[in-house]
PDB file of C-alpha atoms in Angstrom:
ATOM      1  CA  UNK Y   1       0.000   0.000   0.000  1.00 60.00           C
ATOM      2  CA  UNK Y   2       1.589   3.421  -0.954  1.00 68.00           C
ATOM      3  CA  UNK Y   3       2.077   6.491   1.314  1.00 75.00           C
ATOM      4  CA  UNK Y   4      -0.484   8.429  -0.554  1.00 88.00           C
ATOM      5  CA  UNK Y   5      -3.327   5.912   0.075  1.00 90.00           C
ATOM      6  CA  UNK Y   6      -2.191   5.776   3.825  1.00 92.00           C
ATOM      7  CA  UNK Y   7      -2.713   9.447   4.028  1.00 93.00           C
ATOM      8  CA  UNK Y   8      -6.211  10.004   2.223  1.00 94.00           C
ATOM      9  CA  UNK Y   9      -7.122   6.630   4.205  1.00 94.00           C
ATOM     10  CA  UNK Y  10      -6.008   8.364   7.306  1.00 95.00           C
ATOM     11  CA  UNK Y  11      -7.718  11.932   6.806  1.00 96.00           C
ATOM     12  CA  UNK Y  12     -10.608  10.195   5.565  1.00 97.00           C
ATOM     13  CA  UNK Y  13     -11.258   8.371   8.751  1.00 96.00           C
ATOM     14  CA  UNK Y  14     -10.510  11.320  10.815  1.00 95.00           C
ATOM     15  CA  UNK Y  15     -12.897  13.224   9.374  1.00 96.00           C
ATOM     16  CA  UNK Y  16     -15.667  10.890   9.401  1.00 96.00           C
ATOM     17  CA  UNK Y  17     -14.781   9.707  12.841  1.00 94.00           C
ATOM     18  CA  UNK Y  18     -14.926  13.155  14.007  1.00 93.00           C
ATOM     19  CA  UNK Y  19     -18.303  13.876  12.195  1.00 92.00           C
ATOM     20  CA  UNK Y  20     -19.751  10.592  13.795  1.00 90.00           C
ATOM     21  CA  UNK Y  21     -18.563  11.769  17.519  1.00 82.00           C
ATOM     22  CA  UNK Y  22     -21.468  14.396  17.869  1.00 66.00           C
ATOM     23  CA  UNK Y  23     -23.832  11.750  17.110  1.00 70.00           C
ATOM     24  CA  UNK Y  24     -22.768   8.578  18.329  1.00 64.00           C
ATOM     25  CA  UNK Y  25     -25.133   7.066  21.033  1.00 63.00           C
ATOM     26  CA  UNK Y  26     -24.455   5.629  24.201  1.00 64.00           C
ATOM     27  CA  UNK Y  27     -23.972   1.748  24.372  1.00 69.00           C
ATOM     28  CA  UNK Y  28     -21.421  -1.223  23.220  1.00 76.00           C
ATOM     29  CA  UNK Y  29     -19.424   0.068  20.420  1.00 79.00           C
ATOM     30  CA  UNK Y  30     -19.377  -1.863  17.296  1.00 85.00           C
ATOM     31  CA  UNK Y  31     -15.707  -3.836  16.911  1.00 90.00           C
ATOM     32  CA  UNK Y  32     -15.580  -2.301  13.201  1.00 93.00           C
ATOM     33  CA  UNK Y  33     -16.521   1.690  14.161  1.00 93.00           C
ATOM     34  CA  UNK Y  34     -18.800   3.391  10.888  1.00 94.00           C
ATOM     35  CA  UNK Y  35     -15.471   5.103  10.155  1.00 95.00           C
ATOM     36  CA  UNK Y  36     -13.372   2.142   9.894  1.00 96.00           C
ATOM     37  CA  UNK Y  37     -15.670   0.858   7.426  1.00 97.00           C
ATOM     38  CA  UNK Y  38     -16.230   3.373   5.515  1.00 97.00           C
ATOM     39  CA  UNK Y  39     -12.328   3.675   5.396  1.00 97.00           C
ATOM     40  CA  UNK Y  40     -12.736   0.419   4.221  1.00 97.00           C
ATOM     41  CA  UNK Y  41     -15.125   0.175   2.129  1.00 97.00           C
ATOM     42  CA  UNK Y  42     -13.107   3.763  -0.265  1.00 97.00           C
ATOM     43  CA  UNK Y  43      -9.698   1.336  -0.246  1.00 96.00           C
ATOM     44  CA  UNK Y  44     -11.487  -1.621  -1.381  1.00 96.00           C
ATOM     45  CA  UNK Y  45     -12.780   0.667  -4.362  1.00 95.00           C
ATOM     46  CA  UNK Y  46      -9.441   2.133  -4.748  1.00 95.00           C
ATOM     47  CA  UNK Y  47      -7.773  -0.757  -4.733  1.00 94.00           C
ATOM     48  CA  UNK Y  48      -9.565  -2.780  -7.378  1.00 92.00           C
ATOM     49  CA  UNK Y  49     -10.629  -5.338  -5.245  1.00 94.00           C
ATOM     50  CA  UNK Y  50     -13.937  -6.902  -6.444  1.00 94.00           C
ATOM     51  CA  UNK Y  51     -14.077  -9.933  -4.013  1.00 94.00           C
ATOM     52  CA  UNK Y  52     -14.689  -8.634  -0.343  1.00 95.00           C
ATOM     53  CA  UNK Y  53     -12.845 -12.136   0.771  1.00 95.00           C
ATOM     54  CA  UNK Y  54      -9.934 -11.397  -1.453  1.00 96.00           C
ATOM     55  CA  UNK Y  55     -10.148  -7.624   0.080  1.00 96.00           C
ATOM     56  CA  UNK Y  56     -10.503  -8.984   3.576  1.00 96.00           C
ATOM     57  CA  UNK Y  57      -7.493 -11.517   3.216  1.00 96.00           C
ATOM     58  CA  UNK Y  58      -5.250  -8.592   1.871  1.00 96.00           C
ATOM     59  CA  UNK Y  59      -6.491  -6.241   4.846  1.00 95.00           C
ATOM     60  CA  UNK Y  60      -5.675  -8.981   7.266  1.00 95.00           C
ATOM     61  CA  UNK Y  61      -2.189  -9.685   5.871  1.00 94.00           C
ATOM     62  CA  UNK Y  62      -1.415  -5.703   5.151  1.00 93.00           C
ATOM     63  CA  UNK Y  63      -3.747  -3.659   7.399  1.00 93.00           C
ATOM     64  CA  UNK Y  64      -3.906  -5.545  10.660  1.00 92.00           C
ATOM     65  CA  UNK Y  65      -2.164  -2.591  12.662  1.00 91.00           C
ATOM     66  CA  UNK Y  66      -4.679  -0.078  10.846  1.00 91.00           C
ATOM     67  CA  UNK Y  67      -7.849  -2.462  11.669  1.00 94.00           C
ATOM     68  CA  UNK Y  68      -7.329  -4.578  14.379  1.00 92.00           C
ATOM     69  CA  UNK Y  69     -10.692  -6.284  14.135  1.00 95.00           C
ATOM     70  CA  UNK Y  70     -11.977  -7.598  10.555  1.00 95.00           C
ATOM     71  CA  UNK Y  71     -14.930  -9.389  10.426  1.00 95.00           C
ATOM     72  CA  UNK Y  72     -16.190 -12.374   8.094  1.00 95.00           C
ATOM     73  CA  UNK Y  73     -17.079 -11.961   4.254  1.00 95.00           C
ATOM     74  CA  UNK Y  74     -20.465 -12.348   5.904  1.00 95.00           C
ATOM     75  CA  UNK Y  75     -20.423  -9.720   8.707  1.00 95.00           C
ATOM     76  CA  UNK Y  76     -18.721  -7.183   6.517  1.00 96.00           C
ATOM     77  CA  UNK Y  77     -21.078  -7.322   3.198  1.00 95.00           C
ATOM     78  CA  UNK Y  78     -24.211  -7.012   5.851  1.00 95.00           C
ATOM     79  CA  UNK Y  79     -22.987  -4.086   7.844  1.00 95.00           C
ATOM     80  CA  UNK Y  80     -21.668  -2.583   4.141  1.00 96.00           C
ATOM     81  CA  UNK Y  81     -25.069  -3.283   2.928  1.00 95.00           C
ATOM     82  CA  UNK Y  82     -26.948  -1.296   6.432  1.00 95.00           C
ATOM     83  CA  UNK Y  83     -24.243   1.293   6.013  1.00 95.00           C
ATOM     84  CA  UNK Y  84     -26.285   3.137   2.454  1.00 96.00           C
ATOM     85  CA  UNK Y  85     -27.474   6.316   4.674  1.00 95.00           C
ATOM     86  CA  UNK Y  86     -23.982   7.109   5.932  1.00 96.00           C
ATOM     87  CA  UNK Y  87     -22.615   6.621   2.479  1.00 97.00           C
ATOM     88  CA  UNK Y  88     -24.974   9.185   1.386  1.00 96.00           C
ATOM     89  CA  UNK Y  89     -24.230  11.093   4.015  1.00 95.00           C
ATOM     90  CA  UNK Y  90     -20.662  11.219   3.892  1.00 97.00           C
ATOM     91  CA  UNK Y  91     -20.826  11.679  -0.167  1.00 97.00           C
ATOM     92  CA  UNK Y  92     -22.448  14.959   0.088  1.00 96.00           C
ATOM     93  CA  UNK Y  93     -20.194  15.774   3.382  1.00 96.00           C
ATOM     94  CA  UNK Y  94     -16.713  15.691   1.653  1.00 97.00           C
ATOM     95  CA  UNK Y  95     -18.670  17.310  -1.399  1.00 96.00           C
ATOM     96  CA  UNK Y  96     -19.610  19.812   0.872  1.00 96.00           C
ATOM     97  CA  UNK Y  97     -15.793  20.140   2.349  1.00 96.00           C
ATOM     98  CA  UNK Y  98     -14.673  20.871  -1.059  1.00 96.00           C
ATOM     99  CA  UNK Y  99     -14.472  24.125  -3.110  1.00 95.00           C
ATOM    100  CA  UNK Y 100     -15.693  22.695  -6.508  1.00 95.00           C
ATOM    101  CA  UNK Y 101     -19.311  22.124  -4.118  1.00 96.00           C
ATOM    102  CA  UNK Y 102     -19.931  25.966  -4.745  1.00 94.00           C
ATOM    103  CA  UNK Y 103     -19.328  25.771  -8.605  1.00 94.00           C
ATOM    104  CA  UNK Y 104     -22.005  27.348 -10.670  1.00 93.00           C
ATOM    105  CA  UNK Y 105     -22.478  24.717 -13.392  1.00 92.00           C
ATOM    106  CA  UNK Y 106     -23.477  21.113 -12.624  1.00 94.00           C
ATOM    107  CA  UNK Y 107     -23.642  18.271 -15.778  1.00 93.00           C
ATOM    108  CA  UNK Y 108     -26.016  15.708 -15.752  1.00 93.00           C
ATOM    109  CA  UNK Y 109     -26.124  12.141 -17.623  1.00 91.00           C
ATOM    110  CA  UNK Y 110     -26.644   8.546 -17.351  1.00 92.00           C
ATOM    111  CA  UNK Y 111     -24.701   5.444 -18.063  1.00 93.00           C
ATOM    112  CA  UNK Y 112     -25.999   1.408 -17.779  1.00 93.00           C
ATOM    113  CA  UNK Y 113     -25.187  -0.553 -14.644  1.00 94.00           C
ATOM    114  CA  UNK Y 114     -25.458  -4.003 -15.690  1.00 92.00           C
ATOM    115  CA  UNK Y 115     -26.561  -6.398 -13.046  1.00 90.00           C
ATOM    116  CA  UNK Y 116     -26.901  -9.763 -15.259  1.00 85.00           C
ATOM    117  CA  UNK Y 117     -26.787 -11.583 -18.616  1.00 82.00           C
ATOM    118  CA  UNK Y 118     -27.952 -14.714 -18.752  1.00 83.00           C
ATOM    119  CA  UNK Y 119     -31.615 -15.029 -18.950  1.00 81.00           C
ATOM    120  CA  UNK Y 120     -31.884 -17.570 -15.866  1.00 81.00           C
ATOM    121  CA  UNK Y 121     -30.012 -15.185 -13.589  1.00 80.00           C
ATOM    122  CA  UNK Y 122     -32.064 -12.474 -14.784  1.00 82.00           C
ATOM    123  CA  UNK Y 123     -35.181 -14.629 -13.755  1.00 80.00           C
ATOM    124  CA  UNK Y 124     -34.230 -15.099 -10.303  1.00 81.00           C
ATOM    125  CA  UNK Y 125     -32.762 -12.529  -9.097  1.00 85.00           C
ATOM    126  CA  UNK Y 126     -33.816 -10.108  -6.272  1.00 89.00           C
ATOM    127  CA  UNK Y 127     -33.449  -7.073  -8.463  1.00 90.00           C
ATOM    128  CA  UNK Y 128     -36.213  -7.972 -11.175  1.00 86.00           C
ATOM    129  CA  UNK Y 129     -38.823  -5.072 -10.452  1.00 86.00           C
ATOM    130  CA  UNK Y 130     -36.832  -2.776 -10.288  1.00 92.00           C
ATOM    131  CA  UNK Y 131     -33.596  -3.652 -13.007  1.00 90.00           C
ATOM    132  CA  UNK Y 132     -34.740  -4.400 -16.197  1.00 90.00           C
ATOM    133  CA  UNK Y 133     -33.791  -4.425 -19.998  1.00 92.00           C
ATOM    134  CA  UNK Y 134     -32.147  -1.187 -21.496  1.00 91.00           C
ATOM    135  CA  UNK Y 135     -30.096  -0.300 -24.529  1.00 88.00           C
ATOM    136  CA  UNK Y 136     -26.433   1.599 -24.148  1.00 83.00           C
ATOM    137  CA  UNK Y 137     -26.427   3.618 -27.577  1.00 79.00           C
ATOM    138  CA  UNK Y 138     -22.444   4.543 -26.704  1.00 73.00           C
ATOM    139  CA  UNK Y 139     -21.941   1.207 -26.604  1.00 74.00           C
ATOM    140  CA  UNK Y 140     -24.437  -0.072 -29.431  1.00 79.00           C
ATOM    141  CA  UNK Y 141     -25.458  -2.844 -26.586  1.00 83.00           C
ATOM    142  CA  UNK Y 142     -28.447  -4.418 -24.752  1.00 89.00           C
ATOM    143  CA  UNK Y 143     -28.018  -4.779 -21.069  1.00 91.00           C
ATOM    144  CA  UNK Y 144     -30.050  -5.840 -18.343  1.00 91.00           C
ATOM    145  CA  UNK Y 145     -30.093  -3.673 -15.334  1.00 92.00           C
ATOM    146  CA  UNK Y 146     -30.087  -0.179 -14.056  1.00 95.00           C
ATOM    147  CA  UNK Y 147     -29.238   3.234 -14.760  1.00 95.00           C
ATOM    148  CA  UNK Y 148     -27.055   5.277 -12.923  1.00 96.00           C
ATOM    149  CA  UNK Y 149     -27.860   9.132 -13.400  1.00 96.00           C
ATOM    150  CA  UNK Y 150     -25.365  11.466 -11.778  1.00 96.00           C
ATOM    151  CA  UNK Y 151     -25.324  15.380 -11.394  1.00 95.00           C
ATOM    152  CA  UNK Y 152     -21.629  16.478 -11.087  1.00 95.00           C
ATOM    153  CA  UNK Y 153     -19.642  19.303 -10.903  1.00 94.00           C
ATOM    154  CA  UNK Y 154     -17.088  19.997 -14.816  1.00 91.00           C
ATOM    155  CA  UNK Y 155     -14.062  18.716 -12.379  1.00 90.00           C
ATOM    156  CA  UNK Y 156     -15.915  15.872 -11.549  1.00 92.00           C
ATOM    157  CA  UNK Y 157     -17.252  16.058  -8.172  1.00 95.00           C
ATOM    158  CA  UNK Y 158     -20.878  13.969  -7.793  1.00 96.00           C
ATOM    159  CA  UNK Y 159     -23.115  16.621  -6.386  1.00 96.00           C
ATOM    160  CA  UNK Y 160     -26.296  13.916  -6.586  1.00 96.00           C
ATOM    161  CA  UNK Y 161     -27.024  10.455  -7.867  1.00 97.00           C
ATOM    162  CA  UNK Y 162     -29.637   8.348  -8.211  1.00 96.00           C
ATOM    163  CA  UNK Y 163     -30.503   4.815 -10.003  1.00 97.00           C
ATOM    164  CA  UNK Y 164     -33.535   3.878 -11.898  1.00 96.00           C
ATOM    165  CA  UNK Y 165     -35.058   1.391 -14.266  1.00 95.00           C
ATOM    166  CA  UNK Y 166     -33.223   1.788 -17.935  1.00 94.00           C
ATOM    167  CA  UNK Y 167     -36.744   2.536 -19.077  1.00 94.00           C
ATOM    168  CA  UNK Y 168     -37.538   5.244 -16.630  1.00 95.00           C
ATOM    169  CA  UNK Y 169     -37.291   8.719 -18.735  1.00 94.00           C
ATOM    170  CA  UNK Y 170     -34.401  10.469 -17.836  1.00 94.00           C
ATOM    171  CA  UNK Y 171     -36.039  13.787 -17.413  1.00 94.00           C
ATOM    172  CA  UNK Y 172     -37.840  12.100 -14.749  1.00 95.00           C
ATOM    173  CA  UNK Y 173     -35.442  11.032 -12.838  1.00 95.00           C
ATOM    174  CA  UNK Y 174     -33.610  14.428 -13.188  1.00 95.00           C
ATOM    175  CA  UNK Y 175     -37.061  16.243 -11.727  1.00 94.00           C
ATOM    176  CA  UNK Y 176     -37.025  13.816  -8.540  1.00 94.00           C
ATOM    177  CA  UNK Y 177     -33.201  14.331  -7.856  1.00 94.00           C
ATOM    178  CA  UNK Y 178     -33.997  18.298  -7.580  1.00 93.00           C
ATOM    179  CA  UNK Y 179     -36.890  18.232  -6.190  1.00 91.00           C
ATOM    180  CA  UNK Y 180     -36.218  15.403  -3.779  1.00 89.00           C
ATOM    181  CA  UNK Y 181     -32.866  17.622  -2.070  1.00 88.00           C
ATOM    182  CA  UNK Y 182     -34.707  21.061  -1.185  1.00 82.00           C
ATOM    183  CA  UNK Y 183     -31.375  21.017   0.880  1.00 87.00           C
ATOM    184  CA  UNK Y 184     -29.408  21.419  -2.744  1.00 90.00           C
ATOM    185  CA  UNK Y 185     -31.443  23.911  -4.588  1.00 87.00           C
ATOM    186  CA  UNK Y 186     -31.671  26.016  -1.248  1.00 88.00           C
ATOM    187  CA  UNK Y 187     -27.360  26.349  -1.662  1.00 89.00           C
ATOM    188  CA  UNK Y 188     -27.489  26.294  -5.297  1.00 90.00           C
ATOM    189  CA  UNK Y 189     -30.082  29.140  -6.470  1.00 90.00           C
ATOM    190  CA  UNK Y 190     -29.295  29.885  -9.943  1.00 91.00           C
ATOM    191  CA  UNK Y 191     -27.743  26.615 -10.993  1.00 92.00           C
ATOM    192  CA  UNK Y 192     -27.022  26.427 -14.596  1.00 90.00           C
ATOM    193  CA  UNK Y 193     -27.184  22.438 -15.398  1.00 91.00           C
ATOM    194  CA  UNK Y 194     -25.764  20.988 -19.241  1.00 90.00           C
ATOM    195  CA  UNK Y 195     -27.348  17.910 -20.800  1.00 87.00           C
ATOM    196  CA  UNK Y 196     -27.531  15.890 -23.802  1.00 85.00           C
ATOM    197  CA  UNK Y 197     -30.811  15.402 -25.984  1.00 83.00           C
ATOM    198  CA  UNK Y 198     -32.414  13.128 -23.859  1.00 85.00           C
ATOM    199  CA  UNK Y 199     -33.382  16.250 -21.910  1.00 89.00           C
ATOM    200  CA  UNK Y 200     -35.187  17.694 -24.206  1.00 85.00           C
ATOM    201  CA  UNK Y 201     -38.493  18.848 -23.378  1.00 86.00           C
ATOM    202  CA  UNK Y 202     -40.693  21.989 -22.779  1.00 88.00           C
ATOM    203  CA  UNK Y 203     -41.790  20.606 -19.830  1.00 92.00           C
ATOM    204  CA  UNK Y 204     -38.660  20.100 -18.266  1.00 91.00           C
ATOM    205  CA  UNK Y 205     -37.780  23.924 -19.494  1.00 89.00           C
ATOM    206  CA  UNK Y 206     -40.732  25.084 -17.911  1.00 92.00           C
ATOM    207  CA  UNK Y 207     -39.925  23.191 -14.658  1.00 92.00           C
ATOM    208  CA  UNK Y 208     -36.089  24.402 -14.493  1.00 91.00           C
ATOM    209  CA  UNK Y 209     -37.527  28.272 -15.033  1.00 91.00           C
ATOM    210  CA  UNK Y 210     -39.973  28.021 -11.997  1.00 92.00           C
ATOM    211  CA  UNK Y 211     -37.015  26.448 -10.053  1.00 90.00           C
ATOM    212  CA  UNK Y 212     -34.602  29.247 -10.861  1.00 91.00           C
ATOM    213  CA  UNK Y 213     -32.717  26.664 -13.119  1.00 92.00           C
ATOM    214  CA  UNK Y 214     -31.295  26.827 -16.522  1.00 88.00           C
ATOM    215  CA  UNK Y 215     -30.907  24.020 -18.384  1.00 88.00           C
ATOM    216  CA  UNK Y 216     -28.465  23.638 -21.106  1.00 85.00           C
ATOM    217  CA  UNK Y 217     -28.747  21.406 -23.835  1.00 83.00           C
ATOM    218  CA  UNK Y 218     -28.682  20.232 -27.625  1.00 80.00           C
ATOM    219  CA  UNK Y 219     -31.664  20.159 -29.824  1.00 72.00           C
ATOM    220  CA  UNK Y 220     -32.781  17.292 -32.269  1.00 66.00           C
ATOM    221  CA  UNK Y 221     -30.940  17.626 -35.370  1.00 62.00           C
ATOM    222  CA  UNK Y 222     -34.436  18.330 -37.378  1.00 58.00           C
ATOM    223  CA  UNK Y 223     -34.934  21.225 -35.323  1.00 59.00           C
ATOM    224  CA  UNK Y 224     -32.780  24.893 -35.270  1.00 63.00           C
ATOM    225  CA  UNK Y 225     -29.537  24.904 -32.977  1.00 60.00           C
ATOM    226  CA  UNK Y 226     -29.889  26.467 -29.751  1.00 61.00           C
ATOM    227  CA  UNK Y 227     -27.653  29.754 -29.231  1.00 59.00           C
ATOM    228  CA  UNK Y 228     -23.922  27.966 -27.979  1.00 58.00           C
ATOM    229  CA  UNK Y 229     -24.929  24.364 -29.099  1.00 62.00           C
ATOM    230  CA  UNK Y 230     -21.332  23.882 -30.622  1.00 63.00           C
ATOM    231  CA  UNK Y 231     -19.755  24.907 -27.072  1.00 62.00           C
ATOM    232  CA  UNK Y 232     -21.593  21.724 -25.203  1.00 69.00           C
ATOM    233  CA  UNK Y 233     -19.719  18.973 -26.696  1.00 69.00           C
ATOM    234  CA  UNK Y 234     -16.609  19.779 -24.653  1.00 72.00           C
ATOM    235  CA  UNK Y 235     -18.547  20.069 -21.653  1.00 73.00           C
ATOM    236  CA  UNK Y 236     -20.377  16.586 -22.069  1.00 71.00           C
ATOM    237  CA  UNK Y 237     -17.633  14.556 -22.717  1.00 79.00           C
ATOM    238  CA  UNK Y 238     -16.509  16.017 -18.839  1.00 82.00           C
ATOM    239  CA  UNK Y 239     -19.323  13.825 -17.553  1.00 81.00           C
ATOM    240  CA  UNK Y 240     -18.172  10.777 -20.092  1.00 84.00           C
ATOM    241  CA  UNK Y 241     -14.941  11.178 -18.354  1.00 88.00           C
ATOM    242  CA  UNK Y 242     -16.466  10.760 -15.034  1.00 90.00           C
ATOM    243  CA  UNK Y 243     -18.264   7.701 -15.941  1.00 89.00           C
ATOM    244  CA  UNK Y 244     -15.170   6.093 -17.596  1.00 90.00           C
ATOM    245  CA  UNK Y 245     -13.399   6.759 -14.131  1.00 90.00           C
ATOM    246  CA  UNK Y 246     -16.322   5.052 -11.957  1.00 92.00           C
ATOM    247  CA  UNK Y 247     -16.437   2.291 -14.587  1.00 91.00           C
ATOM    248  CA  UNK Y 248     -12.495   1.683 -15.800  1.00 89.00           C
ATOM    249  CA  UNK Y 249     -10.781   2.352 -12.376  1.00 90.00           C
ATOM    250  CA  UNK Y 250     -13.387   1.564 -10.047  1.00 93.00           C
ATOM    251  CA  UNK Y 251     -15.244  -1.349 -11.397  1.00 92.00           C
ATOM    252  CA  UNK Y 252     -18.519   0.210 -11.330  1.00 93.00           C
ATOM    253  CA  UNK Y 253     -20.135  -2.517 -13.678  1.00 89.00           C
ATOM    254  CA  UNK Y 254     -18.120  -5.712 -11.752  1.00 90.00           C
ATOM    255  CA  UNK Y 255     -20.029  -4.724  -8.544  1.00 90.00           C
ATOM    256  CA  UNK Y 256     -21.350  -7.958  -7.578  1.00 87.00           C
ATOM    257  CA  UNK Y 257     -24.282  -7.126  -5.767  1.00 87.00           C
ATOM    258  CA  UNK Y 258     -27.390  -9.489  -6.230  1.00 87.00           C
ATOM    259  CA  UNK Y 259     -30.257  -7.457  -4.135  1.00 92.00           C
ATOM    260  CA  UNK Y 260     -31.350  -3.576  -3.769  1.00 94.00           C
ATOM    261  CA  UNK Y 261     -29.796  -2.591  -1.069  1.00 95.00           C
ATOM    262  CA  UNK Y 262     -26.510  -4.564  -1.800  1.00 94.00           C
ATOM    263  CA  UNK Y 263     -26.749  -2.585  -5.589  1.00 96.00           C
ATOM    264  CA  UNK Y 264     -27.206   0.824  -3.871  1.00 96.00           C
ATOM    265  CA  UNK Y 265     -24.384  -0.078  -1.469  1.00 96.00           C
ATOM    266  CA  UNK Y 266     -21.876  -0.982  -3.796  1.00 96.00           C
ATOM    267  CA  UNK Y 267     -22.289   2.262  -6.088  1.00 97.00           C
ATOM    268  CA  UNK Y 268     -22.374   4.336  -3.555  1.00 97.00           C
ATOM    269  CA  UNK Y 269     -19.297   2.768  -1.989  1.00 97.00           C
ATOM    270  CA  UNK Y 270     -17.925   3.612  -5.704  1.00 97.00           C
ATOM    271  CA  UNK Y 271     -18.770   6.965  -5.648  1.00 97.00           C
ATOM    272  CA  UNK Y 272     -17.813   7.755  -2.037  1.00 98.00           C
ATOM    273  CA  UNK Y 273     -14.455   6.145  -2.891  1.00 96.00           C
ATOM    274  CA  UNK Y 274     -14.629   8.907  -6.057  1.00 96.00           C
ATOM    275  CA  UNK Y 275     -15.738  11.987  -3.681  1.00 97.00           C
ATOM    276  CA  UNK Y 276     -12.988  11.027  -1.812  1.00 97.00           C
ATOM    277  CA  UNK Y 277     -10.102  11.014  -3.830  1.00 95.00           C
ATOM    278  CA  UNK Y 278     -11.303  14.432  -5.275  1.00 96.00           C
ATOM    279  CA  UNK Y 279     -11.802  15.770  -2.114  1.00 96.00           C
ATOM    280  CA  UNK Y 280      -8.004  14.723  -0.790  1.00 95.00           C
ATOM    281  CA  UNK Y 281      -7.038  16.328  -4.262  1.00 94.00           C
ATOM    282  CA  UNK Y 282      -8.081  18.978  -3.552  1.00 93.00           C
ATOM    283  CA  UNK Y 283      -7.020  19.629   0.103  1.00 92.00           C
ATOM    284  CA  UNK Y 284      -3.354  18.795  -1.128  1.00 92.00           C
ATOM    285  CA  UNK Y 285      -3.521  20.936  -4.029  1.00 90.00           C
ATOM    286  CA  UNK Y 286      -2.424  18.171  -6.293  1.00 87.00           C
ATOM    287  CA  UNK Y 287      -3.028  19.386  -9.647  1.00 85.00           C
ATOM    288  CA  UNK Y 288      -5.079  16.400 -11.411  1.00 84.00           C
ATOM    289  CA  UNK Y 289      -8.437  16.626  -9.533  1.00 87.00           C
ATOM    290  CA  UNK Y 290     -10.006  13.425 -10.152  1.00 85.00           C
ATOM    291  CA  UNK Y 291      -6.765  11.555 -10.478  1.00 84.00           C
ATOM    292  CA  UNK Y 292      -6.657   7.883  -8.551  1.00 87.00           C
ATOM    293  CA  UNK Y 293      -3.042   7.011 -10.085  1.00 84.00           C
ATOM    294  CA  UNK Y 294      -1.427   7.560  -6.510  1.00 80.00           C
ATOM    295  CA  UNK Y 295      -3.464   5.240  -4.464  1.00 83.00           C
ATOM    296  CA  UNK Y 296      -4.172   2.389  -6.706  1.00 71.00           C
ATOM    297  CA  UNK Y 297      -0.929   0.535  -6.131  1.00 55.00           C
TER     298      UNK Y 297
END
């Protein structure tokens, strides 16, 4: 493990250790504290480490004076799993910590999440309901799961996220991430967002205006060019880069999980592990915000 990992593993627990200590109730302490796996949980990501036993045998033989307790493949997937609110939580906290948080522009898109392929899995499995069958146009591919829609900041920073069904419209989803977090658009009044055509709507226009939104984005090709079209496709492919990042460094299509909550758990352990490295960029002032080459040896 380098001495750059060691450090953003070290600030990170201090600062979600120290968050935790306003709130933490009386009682028997957990052996593995919500910081330590959270710590965790960002090195695993960071590390490449798909399997949680082949992560838990490499903490054991390389992290035992870090984490003296580590518990079974078992105990730590189920407490990873109940841990989804504090990886919220601590998402939009180190957002919060940064200075890209009060940036004036946000991007918005959505990339597949594939859960399963053949069609027996895809019978069984906990997530039919809610996964289903969707087509990647980037990719000229079917795939059968989810959608992951993020809002980020142009260097990167996930400001909200959400997943959905691949047939759920994507203006839809974008309408219940605002107006789910009055908490964001309280901070944010005025936020100019950028999109790609599949925000296209008059509705959606409409709804950004009463918000105090502007929405920035493409029209169809058999319609006339919005003023500053030609200036978007720089700006999109910032969001492309994002998802490349969550899906070429941090596995974000070999999570693994096989229920909801395990799903929402392993993304958002993806994205925490993101939020972090951008937010121990920044704090160090190393020049490549979203860079992960000096922890992922």
């Amino acid at each position: 493990m380098t001495t750059n990992l060691e450090t953003l593993a070290t600030a990170l627990y201090v600062r979600i250790d120290d968050s935790l200590a306003e709130t933490r109730r009386s009682g028997r302490p957990p052996r593995l504290t919500d910081a330590e796996l959270l710590t965790l949980a960002v090195m695993q990501a960071v590390l490449g480490f798909v399997s949680e036993t082949r992560w838990l045998r490499f903490a054991r033989a390389h992290l035992a004076a870090e984490f003296p307790y580590l518990p079974g493949q078992s105990g730590y997937n189920k407490r990873l799993r109940g841990a989804n609110t504090l990886i919220s939580r601590f998402i939009r906290t180190l957002a919060r910590d940064t200075d890209l948080w009060h940036d004036d522009v946000w991007i918005v898109d959505s990339t597949p999440v594939e859960c399963a392929r053949s069609r027996p899995t895809v019978k069984r499995s906990d997530l039919a309901g809610w996964a289903g069958y969707g087509y990647c146009p980037s990719h000229s591919r079917f795939f059968w799961g989810l959608r992951l829609h993020l809002l980020c900041t142009p260097g990167g920073l996930p400001i909200a996220w959400a997943l959905a069904n691949p047939k759920t419209d994507e203006r839809e989803v974008l309408t219940d991430m605002l107006t789910g977090d009055q908490d964001l658009l309280t901070t944010h009044p005025g936020q100019t967002i950028v999109g790609d055509k599949g925000y296209v709507s008059k509705h959606l226009d409409a709804f950004m205006t009463d918000l105090g939104l502007t929405l920035i984005r493409p029209n169809y090709r058999n319609l006339k060019p919005r003023p500053g079209e030609r200036l978007l496709k720089p700006i999109r492919q910032l969001i492309e880069s994002v998802n490349d990042t969550l899906k070429g460094q941090l596995d974000l299509e070999r999570h693994g999980a096989r229920t909801p909550a395990g799903v929402l758990a392993r993304v958002g352990q993806r994205i925490l592990a993101l939020t972090t490295a951008i937010w121990h960029n920044r704090a160090t002032s190393t020049p490549l915000t979203r860079s992960l080459i000096a922890y992922d040896h």
